CSV table of C-alpha atoms in Angstrom, one decimal:
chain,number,residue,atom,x,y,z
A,1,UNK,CA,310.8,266.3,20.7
A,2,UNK,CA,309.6,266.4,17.2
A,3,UNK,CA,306.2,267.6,16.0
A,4,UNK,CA,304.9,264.4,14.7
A,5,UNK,CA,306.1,262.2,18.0
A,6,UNK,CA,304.5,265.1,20.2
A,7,UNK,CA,301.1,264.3,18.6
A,8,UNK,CA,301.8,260.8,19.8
A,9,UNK,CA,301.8,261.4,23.5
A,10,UNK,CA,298.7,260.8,25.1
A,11,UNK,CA,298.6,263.7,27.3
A,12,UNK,CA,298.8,265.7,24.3
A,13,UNK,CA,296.6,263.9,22.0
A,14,UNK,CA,293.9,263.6,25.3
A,15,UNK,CA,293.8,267.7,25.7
A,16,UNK,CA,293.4,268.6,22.1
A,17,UNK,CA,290.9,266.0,21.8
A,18,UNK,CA,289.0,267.3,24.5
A,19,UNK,CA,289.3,271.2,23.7
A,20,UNK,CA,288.5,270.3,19.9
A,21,UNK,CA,285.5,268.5,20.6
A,22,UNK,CA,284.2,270.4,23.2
A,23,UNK,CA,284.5,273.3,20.4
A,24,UNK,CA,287.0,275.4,22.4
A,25,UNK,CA,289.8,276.1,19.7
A,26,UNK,CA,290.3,279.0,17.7
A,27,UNK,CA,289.4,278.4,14.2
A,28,UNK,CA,293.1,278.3,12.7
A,29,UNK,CA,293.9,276.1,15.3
A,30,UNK,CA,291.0,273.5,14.5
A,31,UNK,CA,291.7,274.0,11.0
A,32,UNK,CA,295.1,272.6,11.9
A,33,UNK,CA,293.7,269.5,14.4
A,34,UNK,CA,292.0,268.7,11.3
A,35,UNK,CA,294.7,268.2,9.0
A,36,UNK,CA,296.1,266.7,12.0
A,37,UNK,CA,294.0,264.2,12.3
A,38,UNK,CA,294.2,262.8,8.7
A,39,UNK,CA,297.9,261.7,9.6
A,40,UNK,CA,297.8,260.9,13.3
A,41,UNK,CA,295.7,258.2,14.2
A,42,UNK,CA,296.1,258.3,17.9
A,43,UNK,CA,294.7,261.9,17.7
A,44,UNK,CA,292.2,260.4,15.5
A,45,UNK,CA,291.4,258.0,18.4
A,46,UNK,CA,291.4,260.4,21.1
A,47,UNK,CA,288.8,262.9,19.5
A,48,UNK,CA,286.8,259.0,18.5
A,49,UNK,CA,286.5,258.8,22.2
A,50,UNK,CA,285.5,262.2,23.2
A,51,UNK,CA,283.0,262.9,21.1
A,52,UNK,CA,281.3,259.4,21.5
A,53,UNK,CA,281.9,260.4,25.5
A,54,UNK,CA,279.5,263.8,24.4
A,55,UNK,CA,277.6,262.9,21.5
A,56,UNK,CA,274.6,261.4,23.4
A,57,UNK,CA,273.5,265.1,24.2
A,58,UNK,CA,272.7,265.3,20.8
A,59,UNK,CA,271.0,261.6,20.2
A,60,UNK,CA,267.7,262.7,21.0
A,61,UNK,CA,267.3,266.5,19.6
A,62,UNK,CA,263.6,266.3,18.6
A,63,UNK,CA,264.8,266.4,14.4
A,64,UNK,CA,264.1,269.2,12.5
A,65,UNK,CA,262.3,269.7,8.9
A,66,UNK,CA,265.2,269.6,6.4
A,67,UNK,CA,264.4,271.1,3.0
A,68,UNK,CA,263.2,268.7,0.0
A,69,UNK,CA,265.6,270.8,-2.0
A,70,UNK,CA,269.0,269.7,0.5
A,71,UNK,CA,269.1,266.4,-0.4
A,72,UNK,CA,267.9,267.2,-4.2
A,73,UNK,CA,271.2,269.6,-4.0
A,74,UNK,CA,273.2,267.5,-2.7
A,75,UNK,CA,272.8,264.9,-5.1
A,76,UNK,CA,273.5,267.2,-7.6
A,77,UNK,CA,276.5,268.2,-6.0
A,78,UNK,CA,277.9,265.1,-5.7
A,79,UNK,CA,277.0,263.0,-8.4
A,80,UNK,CA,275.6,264.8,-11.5
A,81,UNK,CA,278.3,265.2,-14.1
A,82,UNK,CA,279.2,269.1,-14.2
A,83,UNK,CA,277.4,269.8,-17.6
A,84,UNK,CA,274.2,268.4,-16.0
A,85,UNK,CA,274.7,270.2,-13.1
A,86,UNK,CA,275.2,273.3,-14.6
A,87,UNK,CA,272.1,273.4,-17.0
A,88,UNK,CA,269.9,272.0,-13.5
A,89,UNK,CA,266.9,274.4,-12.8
A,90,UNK,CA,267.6,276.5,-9.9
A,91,UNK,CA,264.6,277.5,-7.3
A,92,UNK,CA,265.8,281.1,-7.3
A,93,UNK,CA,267.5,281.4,-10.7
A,94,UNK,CA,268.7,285.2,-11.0
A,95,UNK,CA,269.2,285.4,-7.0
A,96,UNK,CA,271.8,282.9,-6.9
A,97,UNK,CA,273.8,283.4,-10.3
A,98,UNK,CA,274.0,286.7,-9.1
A,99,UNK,CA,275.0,285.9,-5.5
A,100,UNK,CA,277.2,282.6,-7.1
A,101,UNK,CA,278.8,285.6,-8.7
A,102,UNK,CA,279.4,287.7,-6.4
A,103,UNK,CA,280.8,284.4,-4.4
A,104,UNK,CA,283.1,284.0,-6.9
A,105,UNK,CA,284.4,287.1,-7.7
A,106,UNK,CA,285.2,287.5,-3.7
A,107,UNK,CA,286.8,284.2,-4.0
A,108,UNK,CA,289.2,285.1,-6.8
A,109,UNK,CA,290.0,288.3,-5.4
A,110,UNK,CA,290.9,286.7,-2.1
A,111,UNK,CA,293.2,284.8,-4.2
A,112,UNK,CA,294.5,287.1,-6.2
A,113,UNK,CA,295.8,289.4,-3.2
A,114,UNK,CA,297.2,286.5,-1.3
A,115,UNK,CA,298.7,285.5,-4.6
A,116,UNK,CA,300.3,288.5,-4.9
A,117,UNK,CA,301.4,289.0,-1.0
A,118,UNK,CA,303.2,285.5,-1.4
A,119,UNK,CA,304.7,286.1,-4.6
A,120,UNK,CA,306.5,289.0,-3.4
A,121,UNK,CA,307.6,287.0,-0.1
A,122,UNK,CA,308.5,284.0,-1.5
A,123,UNK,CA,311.4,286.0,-3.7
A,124,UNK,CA,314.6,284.8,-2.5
A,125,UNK,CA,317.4,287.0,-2.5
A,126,UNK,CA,320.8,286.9,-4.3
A,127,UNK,CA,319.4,284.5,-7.4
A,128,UNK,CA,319.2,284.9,-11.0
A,129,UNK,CA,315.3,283.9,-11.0
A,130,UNK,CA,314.2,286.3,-8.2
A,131,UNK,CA,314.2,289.0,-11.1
A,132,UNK,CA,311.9,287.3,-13.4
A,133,UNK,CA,310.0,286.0,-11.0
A,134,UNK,CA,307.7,282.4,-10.7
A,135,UNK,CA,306.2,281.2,-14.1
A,136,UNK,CA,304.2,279.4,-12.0
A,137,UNK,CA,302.3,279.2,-8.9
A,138,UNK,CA,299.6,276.9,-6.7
A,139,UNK,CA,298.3,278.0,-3.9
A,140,UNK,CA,297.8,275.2,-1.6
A,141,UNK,CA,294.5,274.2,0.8
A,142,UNK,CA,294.4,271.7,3.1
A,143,UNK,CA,291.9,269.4,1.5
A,144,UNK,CA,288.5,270.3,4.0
A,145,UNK,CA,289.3,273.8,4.2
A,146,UNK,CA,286.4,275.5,2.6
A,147,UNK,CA,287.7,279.1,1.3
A,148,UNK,CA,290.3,280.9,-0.2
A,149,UNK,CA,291.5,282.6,2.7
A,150,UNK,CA,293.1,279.1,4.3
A,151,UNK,CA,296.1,278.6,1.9
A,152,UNK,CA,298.7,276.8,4.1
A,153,UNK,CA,301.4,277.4,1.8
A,154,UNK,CA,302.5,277.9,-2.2
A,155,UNK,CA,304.4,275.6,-4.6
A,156,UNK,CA,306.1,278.4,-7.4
A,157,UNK,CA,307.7,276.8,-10.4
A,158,UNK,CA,310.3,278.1,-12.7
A,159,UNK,CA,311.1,277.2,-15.8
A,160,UNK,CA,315.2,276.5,-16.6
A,161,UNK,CA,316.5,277.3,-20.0
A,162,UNK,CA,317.3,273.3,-20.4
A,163,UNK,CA,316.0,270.3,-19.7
A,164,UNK,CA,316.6,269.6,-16.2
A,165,UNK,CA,317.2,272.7,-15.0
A,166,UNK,CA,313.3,273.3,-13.9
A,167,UNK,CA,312.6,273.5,-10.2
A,168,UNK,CA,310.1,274.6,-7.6
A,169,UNK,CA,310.4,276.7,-4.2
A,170,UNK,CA,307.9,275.7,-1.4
A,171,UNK,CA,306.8,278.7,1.4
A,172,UNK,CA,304.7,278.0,3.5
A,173,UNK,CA,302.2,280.9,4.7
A,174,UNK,CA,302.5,282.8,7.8
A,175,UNK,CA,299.2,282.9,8.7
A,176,UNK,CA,298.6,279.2,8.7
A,177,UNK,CA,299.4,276.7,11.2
A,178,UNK,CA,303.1,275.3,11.2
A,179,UNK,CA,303.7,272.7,8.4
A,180,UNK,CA,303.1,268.7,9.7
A,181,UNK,CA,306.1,266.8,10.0
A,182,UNK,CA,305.0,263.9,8.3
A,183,UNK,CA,306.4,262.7,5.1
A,184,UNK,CA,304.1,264.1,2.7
A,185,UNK,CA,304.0,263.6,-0.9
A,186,UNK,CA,303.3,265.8,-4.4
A,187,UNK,CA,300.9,264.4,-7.5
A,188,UNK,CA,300.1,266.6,-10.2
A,189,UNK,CA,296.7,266.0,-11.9
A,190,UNK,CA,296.4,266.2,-15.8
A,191,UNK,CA,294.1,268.9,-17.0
A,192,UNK,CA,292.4,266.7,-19.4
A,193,UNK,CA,292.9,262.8,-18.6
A,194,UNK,CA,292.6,263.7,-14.5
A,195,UNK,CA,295.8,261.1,-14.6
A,196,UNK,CA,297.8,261.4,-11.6
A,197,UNK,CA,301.6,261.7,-11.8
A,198,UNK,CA,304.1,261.6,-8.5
A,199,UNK,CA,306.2,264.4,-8.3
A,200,UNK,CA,308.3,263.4,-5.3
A,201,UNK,CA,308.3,263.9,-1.6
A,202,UNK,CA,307.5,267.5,-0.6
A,203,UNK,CA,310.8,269.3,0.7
A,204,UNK,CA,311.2,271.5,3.9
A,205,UNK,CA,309.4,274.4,3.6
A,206,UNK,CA,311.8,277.8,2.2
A,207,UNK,CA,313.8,275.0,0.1
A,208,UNK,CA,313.8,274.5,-3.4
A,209,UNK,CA,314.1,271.0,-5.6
A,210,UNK,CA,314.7,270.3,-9.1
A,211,UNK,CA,312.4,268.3,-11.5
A,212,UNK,CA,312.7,266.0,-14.0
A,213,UNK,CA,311.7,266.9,-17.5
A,214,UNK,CA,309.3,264.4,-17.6
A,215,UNK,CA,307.5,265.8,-14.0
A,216,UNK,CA,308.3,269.1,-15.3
A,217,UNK,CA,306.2,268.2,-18.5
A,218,UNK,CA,303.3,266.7,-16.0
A,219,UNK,CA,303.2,269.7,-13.4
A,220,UNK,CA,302.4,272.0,-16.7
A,221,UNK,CA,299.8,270.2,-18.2
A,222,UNK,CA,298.3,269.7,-14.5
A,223,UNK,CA,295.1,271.3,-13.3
A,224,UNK,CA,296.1,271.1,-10.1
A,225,UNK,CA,298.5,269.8,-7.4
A,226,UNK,CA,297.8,266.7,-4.9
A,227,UNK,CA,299.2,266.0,-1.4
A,228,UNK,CA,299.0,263.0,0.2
A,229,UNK,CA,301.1,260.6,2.7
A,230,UNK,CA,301.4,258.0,0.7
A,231,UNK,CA,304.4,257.6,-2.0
A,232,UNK,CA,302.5,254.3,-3.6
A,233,UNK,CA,299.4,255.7,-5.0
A,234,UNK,CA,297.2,258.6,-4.6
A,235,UNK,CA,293.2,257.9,-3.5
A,236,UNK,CA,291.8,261.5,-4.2
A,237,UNK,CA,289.7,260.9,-1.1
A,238,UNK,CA,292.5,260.8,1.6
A,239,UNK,CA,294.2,264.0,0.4
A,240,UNK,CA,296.2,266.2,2.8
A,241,UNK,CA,296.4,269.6,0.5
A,242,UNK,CA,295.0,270.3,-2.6
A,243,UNK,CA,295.4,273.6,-4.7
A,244,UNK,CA,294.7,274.4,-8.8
A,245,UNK,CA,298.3,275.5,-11.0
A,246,UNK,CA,298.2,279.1,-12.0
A,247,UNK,CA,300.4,279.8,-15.2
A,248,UNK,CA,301.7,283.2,-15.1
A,249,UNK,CA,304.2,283.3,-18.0
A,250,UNK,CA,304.3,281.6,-21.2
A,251,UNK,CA,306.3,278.6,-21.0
A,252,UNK,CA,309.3,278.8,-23.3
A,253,UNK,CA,309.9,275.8,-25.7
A,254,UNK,CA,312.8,273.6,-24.8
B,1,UNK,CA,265.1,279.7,28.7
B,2,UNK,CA,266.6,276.3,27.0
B,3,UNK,CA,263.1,275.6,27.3
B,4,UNK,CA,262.1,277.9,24.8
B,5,UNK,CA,264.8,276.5,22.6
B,6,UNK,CA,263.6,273.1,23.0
B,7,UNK,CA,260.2,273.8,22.5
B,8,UNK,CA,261.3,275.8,19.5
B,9,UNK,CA,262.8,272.9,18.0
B,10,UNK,CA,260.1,270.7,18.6
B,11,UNK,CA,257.7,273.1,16.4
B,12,UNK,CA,259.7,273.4,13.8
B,13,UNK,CA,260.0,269.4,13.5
B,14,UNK,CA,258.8,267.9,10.6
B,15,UNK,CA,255.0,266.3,10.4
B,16,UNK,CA,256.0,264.3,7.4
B,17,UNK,CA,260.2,263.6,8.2
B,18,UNK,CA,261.4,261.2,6.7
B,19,UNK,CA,263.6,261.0,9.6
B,20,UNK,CA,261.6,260.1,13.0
B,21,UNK,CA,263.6,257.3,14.7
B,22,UNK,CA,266.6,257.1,16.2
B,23,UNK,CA,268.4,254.6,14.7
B,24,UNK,CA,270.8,252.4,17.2
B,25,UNK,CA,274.7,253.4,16.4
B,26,UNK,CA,275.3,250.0,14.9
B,27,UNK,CA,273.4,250.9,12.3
B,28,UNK,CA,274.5,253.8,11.3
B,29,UNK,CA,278.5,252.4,12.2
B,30,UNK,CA,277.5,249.7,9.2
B,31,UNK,CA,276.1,252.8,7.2
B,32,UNK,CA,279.1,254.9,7.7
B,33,UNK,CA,281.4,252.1,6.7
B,34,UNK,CA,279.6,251.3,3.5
B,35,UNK,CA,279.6,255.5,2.5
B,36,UNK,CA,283.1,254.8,2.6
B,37,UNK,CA,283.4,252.6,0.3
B,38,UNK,CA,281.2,255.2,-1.9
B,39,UNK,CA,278.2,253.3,-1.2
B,40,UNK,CA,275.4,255.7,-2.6
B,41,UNK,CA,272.5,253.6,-1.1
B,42,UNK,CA,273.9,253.7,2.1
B,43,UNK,CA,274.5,257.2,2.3
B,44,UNK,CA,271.6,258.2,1.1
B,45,UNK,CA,269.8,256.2,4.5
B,46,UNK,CA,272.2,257.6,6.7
B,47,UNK,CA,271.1,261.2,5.1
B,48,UNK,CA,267.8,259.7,5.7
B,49,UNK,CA,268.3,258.6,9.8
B,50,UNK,CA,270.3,261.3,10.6
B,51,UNK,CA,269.8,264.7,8.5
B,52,UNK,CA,267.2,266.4,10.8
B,53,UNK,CA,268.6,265.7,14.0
B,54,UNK,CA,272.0,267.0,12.7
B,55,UNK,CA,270.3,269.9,11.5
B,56,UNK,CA,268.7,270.9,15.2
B,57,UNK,CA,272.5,270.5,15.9
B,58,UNK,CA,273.9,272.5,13.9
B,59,UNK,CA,270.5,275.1,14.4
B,60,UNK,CA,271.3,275.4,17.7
B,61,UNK,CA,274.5,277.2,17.3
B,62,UNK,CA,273.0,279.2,13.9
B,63,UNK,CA,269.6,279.7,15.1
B,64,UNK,CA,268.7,279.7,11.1
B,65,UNK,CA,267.2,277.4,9.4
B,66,UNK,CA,268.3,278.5,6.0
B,67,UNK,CA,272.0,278.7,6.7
B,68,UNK,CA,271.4,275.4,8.8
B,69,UNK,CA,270.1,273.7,6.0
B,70,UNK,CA,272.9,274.7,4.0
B,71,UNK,CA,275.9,274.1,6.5
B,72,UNK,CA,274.1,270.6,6.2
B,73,UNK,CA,274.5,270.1,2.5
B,74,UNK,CA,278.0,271.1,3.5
B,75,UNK,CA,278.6,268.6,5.9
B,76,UNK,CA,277.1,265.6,3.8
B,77,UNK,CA,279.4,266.5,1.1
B,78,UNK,CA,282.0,266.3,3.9
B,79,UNK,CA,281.0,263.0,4.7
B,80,UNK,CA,281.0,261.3,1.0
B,81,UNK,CA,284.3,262.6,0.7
B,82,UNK,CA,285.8,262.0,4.2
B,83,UNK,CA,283.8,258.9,5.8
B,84,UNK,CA,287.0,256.7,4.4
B,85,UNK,CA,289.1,258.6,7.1
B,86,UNK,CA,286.6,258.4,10.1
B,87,UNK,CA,285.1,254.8,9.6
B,88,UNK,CA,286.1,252.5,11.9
B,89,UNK,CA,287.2,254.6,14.5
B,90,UNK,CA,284.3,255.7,17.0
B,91,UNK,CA,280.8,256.1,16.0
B,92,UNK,CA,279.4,257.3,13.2
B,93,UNK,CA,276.8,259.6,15.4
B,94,UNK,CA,280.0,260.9,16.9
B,95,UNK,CA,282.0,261.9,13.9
B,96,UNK,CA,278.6,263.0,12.8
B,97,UNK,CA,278.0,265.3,15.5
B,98,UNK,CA,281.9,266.9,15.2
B,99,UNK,CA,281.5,267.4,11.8
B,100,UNK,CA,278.3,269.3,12.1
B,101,UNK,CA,279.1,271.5,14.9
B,102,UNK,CA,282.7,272.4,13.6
B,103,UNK,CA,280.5,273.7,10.3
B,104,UNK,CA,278.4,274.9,12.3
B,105,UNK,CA,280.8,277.3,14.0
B,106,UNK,CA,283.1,277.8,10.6
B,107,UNK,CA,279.7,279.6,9.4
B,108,UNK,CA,278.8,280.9,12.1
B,109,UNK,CA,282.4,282.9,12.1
B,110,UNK,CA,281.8,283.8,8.1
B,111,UNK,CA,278.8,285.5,9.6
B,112,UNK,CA,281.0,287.2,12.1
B,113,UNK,CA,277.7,286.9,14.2
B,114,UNK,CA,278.4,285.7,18.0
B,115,UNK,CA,276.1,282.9,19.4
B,116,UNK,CA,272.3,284.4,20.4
B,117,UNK,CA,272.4,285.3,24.4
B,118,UNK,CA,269.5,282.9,25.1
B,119,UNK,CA,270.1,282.8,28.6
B,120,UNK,CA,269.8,278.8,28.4
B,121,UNK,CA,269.1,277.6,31.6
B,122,UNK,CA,271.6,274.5,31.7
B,123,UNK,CA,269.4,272.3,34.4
B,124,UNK,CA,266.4,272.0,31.5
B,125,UNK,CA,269.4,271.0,29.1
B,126,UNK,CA,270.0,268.8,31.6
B,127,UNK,CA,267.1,267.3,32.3
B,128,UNK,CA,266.5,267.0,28.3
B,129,UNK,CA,269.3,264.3,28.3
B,130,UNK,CA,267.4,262.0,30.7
B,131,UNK,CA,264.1,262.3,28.8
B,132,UNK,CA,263.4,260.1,25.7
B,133,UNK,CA,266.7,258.4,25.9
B,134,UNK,CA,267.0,256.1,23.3
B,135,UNK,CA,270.3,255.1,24.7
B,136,UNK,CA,269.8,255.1,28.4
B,137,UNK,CA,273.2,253.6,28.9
B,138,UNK,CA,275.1,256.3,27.5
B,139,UNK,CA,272.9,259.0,28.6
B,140,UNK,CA,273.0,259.0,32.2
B,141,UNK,CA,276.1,258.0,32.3
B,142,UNK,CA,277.1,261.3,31.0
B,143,UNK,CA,274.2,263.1,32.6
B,144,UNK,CA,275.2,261.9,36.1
B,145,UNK,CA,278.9,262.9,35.2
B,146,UNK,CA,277.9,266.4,34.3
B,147,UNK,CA,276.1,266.2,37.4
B,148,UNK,CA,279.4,265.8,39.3
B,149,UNK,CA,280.8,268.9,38.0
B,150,UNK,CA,280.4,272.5,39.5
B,151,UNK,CA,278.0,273.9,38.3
B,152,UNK,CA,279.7,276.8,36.4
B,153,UNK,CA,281.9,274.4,34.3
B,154,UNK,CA,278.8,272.3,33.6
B,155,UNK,CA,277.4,275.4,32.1
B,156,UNK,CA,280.6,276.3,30.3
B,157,UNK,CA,280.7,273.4,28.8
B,158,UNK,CA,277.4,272.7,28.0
B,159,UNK,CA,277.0,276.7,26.5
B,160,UNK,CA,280.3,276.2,24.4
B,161,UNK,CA,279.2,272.2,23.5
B,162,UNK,CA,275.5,272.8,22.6
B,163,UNK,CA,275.5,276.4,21.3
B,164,UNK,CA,278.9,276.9,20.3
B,165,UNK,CA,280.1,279.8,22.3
B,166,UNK,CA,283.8,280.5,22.3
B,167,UNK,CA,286.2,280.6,25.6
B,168,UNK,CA,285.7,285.3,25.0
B,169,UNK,CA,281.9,285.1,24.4
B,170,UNK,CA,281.6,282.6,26.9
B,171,UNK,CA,283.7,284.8,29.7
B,172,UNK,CA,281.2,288.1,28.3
B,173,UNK,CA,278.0,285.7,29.0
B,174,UNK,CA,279.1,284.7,32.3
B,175,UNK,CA,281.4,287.7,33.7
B,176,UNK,CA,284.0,285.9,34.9
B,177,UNK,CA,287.9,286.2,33.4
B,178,UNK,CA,289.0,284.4,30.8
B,179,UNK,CA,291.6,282.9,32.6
B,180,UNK,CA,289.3,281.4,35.4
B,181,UNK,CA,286.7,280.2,32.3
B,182,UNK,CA,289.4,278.5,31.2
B,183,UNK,CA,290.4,276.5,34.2
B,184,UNK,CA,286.8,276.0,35.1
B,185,UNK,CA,286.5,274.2,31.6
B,186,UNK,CA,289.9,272.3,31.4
B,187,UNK,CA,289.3,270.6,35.2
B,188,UNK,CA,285.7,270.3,33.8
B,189,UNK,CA,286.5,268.1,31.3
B,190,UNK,CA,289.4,266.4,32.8
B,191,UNK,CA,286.9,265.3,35.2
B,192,UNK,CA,284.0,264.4,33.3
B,193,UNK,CA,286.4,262.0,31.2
B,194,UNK,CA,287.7,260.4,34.3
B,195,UNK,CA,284.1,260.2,35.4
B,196,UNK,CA,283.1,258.6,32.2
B,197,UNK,CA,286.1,256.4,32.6
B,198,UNK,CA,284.9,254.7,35.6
């Protein structure tokens, strides 16, 4: 039985509902129930119902004092534009730039050695490009993961020598969760108009496709890739993956 | 000792919080819905009726305020982006409550710290459902299912629930195997939902 029909079974969706909500998965596997529930609304139903079963233990917690600053944050967060929110007075200025730092620099780090562990699996043997290696690369998220470490699996690009002749490999990580079965579909984002351009339906994972010059040209002016499971038009709120486009090599004119 | 954890949370309550009542579900269902359709109004009043009570939630797996309070700028964000997905389907207080405690424990796992051993005595949890109930129906519905169950998978359940204690910790706390934990919480919750069913 496939993946995506097994999710469909109420036995199935009943038990992870119950485990998930009751908080008794690992945290890879919830990680996975929750991209699994973006696509599968029975599952989405079944954890509805549980945690409305269970939820009343928490309706009367005597509330506690949340911070002025939380909600002051949060607003900022979500809808200052990012010069505002940049030059916005912090409570403990030095503190956090130096911790935001030191955030950051873990972060890219992270990245960089998964980056590197993938590029040197994702070669595949007996082909002209595994010499030379990806021009390009994305590490992909699923959209409410929250750190670097949860890359589910990497788009590389290479460049061809003509027009046409560009394509992309998809592998998907071994660490994370097996990849959904649902149809799921690629946008790139432009780096300065944030315009959204289909790329096409994302293949099996370990295969390669070909792209257009015209998605070619999108995918290398993108900041970053999309996945959704819709083909018609992307709603950046109901994504499935997201991840920014590294450029590793100068791309040649053609 | 869930006494002490109670009455802990009751000091620490706000004089002046904005946040006091419980609000009936339909309102915050009509909240949620409007959030989704990037509502700011909305979502700020459903910050408003719901952010301290989600942050005891997700306090009560932390046991710090500080990391609570941010885990709970996390899960707002969460919910601008997300409340399209969710709306619709269940309550709000319930998709609420998930998506706090599952930040809750992601932190809580980044902090590679293990729940407190609080010792929480279960029957004062217990009895903490049937006080103040704002929604009676609910409530003792579920308190008298829990009720039903033996008394080690109530505790599992409630421990793993409440304070977010995995299947191993959980096994550690109580000193049984992890197999038998296991089974006491799967027939647990099999039965509870049939319970609830009925």
């Amino acid at each position: 039985m496939s993946e995506c029909l097994r999710y469909q079974q109420p036995e199935v969706c009943e038990h992870l509902a119950s485990q998930y909500v009751a908080g008794h998965l690992s945290p890879l596997v919830r990680k996975r129930m929750e991209t699994l529930l973006r696509v599968t609304p029975p599952l989405r139903n079944a954890v509805a119902e549980w945690s409305d079963s269970l939820s009343p233990i928490h309706s009367d917690v005597p509330p506690m004092r949340v911070p002025d600053q939380t909600w002051e944050s949060l607003q900022n967060r979500l809808f200052q534009p990012t010069t505002e929110r940049s030059t916005a007075a912090e409570p403990n200025g030095i503190v956090s730039t130096a911790f935001n730092l030191w955030k950051w620099l873990g972060l890219g780090s992270a990245l960089a050695s998964l980056m590197l562990l993938v590029f040197v699996i994702t070669q595949p043997a007996n082909t002209d490009w595994k010499a030379r290696g990806a021009d390009y690369l994305a590490p992909m998220q699923a959209s409410i993961s929250n750190t670097a470490d949860d890359v589910a699996f990497v788009i590389s690009g290479y460049q061809g020598k003509a027009p046409g002749e560009s394509f992309l490999t998809l592998q998907w990580s071994r660490n994370a969760a097996p990849a959904p079965k649902q149809e799921l579909h690629l946008w790139a984002e432009d780096r300065e108009t944030h315009a959204f351009t289909y790329l096409g339906t994302l293949p099996e994972p370990g295969s390669a496709w070909s792209l257009p010059k015209q998605e070619w040209q999108a995918l290398i002016n993108s900041s970053r890739l999309l996945v959704n499971t819709n083909a018609g038009q992307l709603d950046p709120t109901q994504l499935v993956f997201q991840g920014p486009c590294l450029q590793l090599k100068e791309w040649a004119q053609s | 000792m869930a006494g002490i954890t109670l009455k802990a949370e009751q000091n620490t309550s706000a004089q002046g919080l904005e946040e006091t009542e419980s609000p009936s579900n339909g309102s915050l269902d009509d909240l949620f819905r409007r959030v989704a359709l990037s509502d700011r109004k909305a979502f700020e009043a459903l910050y408003r009726q719901t952010s301290g009570r989600l942050m005891t939630v997700i306090n009560r797996i932390l046991k710090d305020p500080h990391e609570s309070a941010d885990v709970l700028q996390e899960v707002f964000v969460k919910v601008w982006h997300q409340a399209q997905t969710f709306a619709g389907t269940g309550s709000a207080w319930g998709w609420l409550t998930v998506m706090a405690r599952n930040a809750a424990l992601d932190r809580l796992k980044s902090l590679q710290r293990k729940p407190e051993d609080l010792r929480e005595d279960t029957d004062i949890l217990m009895q903490s459902l049937s006080a103040n109930l704002s929604c009676p129906a609910d409530s003792r519905g579920l308190q008298q299912c829990l009720s039903l169950l033996s008394e080690e998978a109530r505790e599992a359940i409630l421990l793993s629930y409440v304070h977010g204690y995995s299947h191993g910790e959980l096994s550690d706390k109580m000193q049984k195997p992890l197999g038998t934990l296991k089974a006491w919480i799967r027939r647990g919750l099999l039965e509870l939902k049939k319970c609830l069913s009925a």
